[in-house]
Tab-separated table of C-alpha atoms in Angstrom:
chain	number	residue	atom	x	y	z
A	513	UNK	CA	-31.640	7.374	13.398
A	514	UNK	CA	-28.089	7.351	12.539
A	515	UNK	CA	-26.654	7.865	9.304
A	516	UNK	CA	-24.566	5.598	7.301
A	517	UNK	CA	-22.023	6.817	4.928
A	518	UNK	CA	-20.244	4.564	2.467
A	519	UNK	CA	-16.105	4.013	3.708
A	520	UNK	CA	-13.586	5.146	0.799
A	521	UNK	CA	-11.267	2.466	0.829
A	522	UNK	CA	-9.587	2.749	-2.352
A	523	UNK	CA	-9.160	6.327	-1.288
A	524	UNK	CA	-7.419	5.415	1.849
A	525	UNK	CA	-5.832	2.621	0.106
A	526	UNK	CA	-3.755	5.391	-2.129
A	527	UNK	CA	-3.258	7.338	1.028
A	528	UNK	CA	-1.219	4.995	2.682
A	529	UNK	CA	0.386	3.899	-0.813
A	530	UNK	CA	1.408	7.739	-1.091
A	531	UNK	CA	2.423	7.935	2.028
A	532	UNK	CA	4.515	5.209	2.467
A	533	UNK	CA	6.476	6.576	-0.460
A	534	UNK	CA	5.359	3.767	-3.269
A	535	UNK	CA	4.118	3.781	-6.675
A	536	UNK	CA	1.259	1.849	-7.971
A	537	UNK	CA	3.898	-0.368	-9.576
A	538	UNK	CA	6.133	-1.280	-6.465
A	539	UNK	CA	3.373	-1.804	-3.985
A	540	UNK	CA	1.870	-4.352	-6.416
A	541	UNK	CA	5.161	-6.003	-6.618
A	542	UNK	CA	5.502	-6.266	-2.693
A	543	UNK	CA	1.681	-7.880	-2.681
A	544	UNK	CA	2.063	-9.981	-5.543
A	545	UNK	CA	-0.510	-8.133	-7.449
A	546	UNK	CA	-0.350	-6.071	-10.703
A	547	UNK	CA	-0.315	-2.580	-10.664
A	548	UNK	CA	-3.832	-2.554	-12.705
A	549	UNK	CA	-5.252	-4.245	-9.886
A	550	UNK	CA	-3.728	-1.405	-7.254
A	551	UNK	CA	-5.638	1.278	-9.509
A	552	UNK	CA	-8.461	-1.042	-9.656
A	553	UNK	CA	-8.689	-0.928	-5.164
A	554	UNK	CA	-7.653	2.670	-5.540
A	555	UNK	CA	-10.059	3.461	-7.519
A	556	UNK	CA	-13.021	1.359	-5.419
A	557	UNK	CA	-13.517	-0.802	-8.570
A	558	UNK	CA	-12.303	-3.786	-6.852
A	559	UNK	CA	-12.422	-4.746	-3.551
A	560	UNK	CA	-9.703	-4.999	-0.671
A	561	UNK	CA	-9.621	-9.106	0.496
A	562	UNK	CA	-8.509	-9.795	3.813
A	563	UNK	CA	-5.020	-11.603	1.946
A	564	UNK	CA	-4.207	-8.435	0.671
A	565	UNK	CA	-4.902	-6.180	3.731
A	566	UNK	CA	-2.533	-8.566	5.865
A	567	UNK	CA	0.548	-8.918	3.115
A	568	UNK	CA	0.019	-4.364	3.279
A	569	UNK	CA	0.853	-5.004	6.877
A	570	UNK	CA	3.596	-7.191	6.522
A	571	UNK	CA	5.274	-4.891	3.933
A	572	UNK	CA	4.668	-2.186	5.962
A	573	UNK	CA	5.669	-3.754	9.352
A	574	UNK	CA	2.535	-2.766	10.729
A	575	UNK	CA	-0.194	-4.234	13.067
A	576	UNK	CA	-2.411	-5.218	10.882
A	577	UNK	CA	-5.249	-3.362	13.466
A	578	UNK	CA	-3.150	0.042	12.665
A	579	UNK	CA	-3.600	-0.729	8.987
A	580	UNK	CA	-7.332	-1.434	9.031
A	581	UNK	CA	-8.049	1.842	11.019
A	582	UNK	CA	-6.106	3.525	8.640
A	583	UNK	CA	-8.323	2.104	5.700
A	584	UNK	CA	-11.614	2.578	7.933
A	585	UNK	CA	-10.923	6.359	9.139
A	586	UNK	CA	-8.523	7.295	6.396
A	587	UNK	CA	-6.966	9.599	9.774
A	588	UNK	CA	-4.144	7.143	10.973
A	589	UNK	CA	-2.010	7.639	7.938
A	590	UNK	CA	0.713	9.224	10.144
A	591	UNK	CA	1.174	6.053	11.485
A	592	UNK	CA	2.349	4.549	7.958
A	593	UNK	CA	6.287	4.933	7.306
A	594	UNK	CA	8.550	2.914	4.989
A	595	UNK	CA	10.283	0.358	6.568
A	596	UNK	CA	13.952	0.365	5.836
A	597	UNK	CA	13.896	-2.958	5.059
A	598	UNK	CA	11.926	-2.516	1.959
A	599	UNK	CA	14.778	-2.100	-0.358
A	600	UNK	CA	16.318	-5.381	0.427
A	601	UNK	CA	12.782	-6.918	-0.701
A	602	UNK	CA	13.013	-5.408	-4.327
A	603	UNK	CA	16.854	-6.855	-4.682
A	604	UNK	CA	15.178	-9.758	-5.200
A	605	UNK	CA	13.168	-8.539	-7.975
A	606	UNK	CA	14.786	-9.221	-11.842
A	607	UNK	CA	16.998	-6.550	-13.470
A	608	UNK	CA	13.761	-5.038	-15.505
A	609	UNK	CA	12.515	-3.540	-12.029
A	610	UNK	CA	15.466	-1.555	-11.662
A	611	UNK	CA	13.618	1.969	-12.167
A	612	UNK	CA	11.524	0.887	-8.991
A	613	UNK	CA	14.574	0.119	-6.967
A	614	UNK	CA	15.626	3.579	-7.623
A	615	UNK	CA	12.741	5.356	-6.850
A	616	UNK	CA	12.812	3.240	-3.280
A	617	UNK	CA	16.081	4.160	-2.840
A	618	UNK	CA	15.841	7.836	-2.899
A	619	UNK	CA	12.593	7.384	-0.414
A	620	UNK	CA	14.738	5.281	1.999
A	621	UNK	CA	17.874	8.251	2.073
């Protein structure tokens, strides 16, 4: 009988947050969601809709396939790399998010 074990996908949610080079707080801005929603999926206590999976690919200018496996297997995370692009995206972002544009900044270099 096979065995069925439970998929971490807040786990592998951070894991491609971290490794894309993003804080809680910037990836929420680039999917429109609040950054105590991002701990919520990070932290499995809410779940990942289908909307937010496909805006993470866009952001990330990823298939949206390469992004699932990466939240299924938690093993294609190499595959996840900050787009350069992603600093124009928070220059549309008010003055207050300044900090974040920083902290993108020194990623991108």
């Amino acid at each position: 009988m096979p065995e069925h074990t439970m998929i971490d996908f807040g786990s592998n949610f951070r894991k491609i947050r971290e490794k894309a080079g993003l804080s809680q707080e910037a990836l929420g801005i680039c999917l429109s969601l609040s950054t105590s929603i991002i701990n919520r999926i990070e932290n499995n206590k809410r779940r990942l809709d289908v909307g937010t999976v496909h805006r993470l690919s866009m952001v990330l200018n990823l298939e949206i396939t390469k992004v699932m496996k990466a939240l299924v297997d938690g093993k294609a995370i190499d595959l996840i790399n900050t787009p350069p692009d992603l600093k124009s995206r928070f220059q549309k972002i008010n003055p207050g998010k300044k900090r974040i544009i920083k902290q993108l900044e020194k990623k991108i270099k």
